[in-house]
């Protein structure tokens, strides 16, 4: 039952993201809004990590499964994209490197920030 509650919490945040996205006067992905909502609720401790740990572990462990439809669609539409494979590859390469760099710096920033909080709390 615990997993169901965690999944409902995640779905609730996704629905909130959809509503906010629909209300905005410009296009913005609801999934990004949902992630921002989750982040904003995790930071002050409104939602604790143990409230979503089991379902988030499950989703992370099965993430590759969710890319199968996208991969199949790319294979199915190969004739349409074969003329732009090189630019697509270059864009994918650079955005992947950029994403890794931003993620690394963000994680490093928050680890340092958490360590400073622990030092203040302990010292």
Short mmCIF file of C-alpha atoms in Angstrom, two decimals:
data_model
loop_
_atom_site.label_atom_id
_atom_site.label_comp_id
_atom_site.label_asym_id
_atom_site.label_seq_id
_atom_site.Cartn_x
_atom_site.Cartn_y
_atom_site.Cartn_z
CA UNK A 1 0.00 0.00 0.00
CA UNK A 2 2.93 2.30 0.68
CA UNK A 3 4.02 2.16 -2.97
CA UNK A 4 0.51 3.06 -4.11
CA UNK A 5 0.51 6.18 -1.90
CA UNK A 6 3.91 7.20 -3.26
CA UNK A 7 2.75 6.65 -6.83
CA UNK A 8 -0.39 8.69 -6.18
CA UNK A 9 1.76 11.53 -4.84
CA UNK A 10 3.89 11.48 -8.00
CA UNK A 11 0.77 11.36 -10.20
CA UNK A 12 -0.76 14.23 -8.25
CA UNK A 13 2.32 16.35 -8.91
CA UNK A 14 2.13 15.39 -12.60
CA UNK A 15 -1.51 16.48 -12.75
CA UNK A 16 -0.61 19.76 -11.04
CA UNK A 17 2.10 20.26 -13.65
CA UNK A 18 -0.44 19.65 -16.42
CA UNK A 19 -2.85 22.19 -14.93
CA UNK A 20 -0.15 24.83 -14.47
CA UNK A 21 1.13 24.21 -18.02
CA UNK A 22 -2.39 24.65 -19.42
CA UNK A 23 -2.84 27.92 -17.50
CA UNK A 24 0.42 29.47 -18.65
CA UNK A 25 0.16 31.93 -21.54
CA UNK A 26 3.14 30.26 -23.25
CA UNK A 27 4.14 26.69 -24.00
CA UNK A 28 6.09 25.03 -21.21
CA UNK A 29 6.43 21.26 -20.63
CA UNK A 30 4.25 20.00 -17.82
CA UNK A 31 6.84 17.35 -16.95
CA UNK A 32 9.41 20.07 -16.18
CA UNK A 33 6.85 21.93 -14.08
CA UNK A 34 6.10 18.72 -12.18
CA UNK A 35 9.79 18.15 -11.48
CA UNK A 36 10.15 21.74 -10.30
CA UNK A 37 7.14 21.29 -8.00
CA UNK A 38 8.68 18.14 -6.56
CA UNK A 39 12.01 19.93 -6.07
CA UNK A 40 10.31 22.90 -4.39
CA UNK A 41 8.44 20.56 -2.04
CA UNK A 42 11.54 18.48 -1.24
CA UNK A 43 13.82 21.42 -0.46
CA UNK A 44 11.99 22.75 2.63
CA UNK A 45 10.98 19.24 3.69
CA UNK A 46 7.27 19.45 2.90
CA UNK A 47 7.77 16.14 1.11
CA UNK A 48 10.44 13.92 2.64
CA UNK A 49 12.52 11.55 0.54
CA UNK A 50 10.99 8.56 2.31
CA UNK A 51 7.59 9.67 0.95
CA UNK A 52 8.73 8.82 -2.59
CA UNK A 53 11.76 6.54 -2.19
CA UNK A 54 10.24 3.18 -3.17
CA UNK A 55 8.41 4.40 -6.26
CA UNK A 56 11.34 6.56 -7.38
CA UNK A 57 13.71 3.59 -7.03
CA UNK A 58 11.31 1.50 -9.10
CA UNK A 59 11.03 4.16 -11.81
CA UNK A 60 14.80 4.62 -11.96
CA UNK A 61 15.38 0.87 -12.18
CA UNK A 62 12.87 0.49 -15.03
CA UNK A 63 13.71 3.72 -16.88
CA UNK A 64 15.20 1.94 -19.90
CA UNK A 65 11.87 0.19 -20.49
CA UNK A 66 10.19 3.56 -21.07
CA UNK A 67 12.57 4.39 -23.93
CA UNK A 68 11.53 1.37 -26.01
CA UNK A 69 8.57 3.15 -27.70
CA UNK A 70 10.76 6.14 -28.63
CA UNK A 71 13.44 3.85 -30.05
CA UNK A 72 10.86 1.89 -32.03
CA UNK A 73 9.41 5.13 -33.41
CA UNK A 74 12.85 6.26 -34.56
CA UNK A 75 13.40 2.95 -36.36
CA UNK A 76 9.91 3.16 -37.88
CA UNK A 77 10.52 6.72 -39.16
CA UNK A 78 14.07 6.07 -40.39
CA UNK A 79 13.20 7.06 -43.98
CA UNK A 80 12.13 10.51 -42.78
CA UNK A 81 15.27 11.19 -40.71
CA UNK A 82 18.02 9.50 -42.73
CA UNK A 83 18.91 12.81 -44.41
CA UNK A 84 19.56 14.54 -41.08
CA UNK A 85 21.36 11.78 -39.19
CA UNK A 86 24.68 13.62 -38.91
CA UNK A 87 23.18 16.87 -37.50
CA UNK A 88 20.97 14.77 -35.23
CA UNK A 89 24.00 12.83 -33.98
CA UNK A 90 26.00 16.04 -33.37
CA UNK A 91 23.11 17.68 -31.52
CA UNK A 92 22.61 14.55 -29.42
CA UNK A 93 26.31 14.36 -28.60
CA UNK A 94 26.59 17.99 -27.52
CA UNK A 95 23.35 18.03 -25.54
CA UNK A 96 24.38 14.82 -23.76
CA UNK A 97 27.74 16.33 -22.78
CA UNK A 98 26.00 19.54 -21.70
CA UNK A 99 23.47 17.59 -19.62
CA UNK A 100 26.23 15.58 -17.93
CA UNK A 101 28.17 18.76 -17.13
CA UNK A 102 25.18 20.64 -15.73
CA UNK A 103 24.09 17.62 -13.70
CA UNK A 104 27.60 17.13 -12.32
CA UNK A 105 27.98 20.77 -11.32
CA UNK A 106 24.50 20.82 -9.79
CA UNK A 107 25.13 17.70 -7.73
CA UNK A 108 28.52 19.05 -6.65
CA UNK A 109 26.92 22.36 -5.64
CA UNK A 110 24.26 20.68 -3.52
CA UNK A 111 26.72 18.26 -1.90
CA UNK A 112 28.88 21.20 -0.86
CA UNK A 113 25.80 23.04 0.39
CA UNK A 114 24.63 20.03 2.40
CA UNK A 115 28.10 19.57 3.89
CA UNK A 116 28.15 23.22 4.99
CA UNK A 117 24.74 22.76 6.66
CA UNK A 118 26.00 19.63 8.45
CA UNK A 119 29.13 21.48 9.63
CA UNK A 120 27.00 24.31 11.04
CA UNK A 121 24.65 21.82 12.66
CA UNK A 122 27.45 19.70 14.16
CA UNK A 123 29.95 22.43 14.94
#
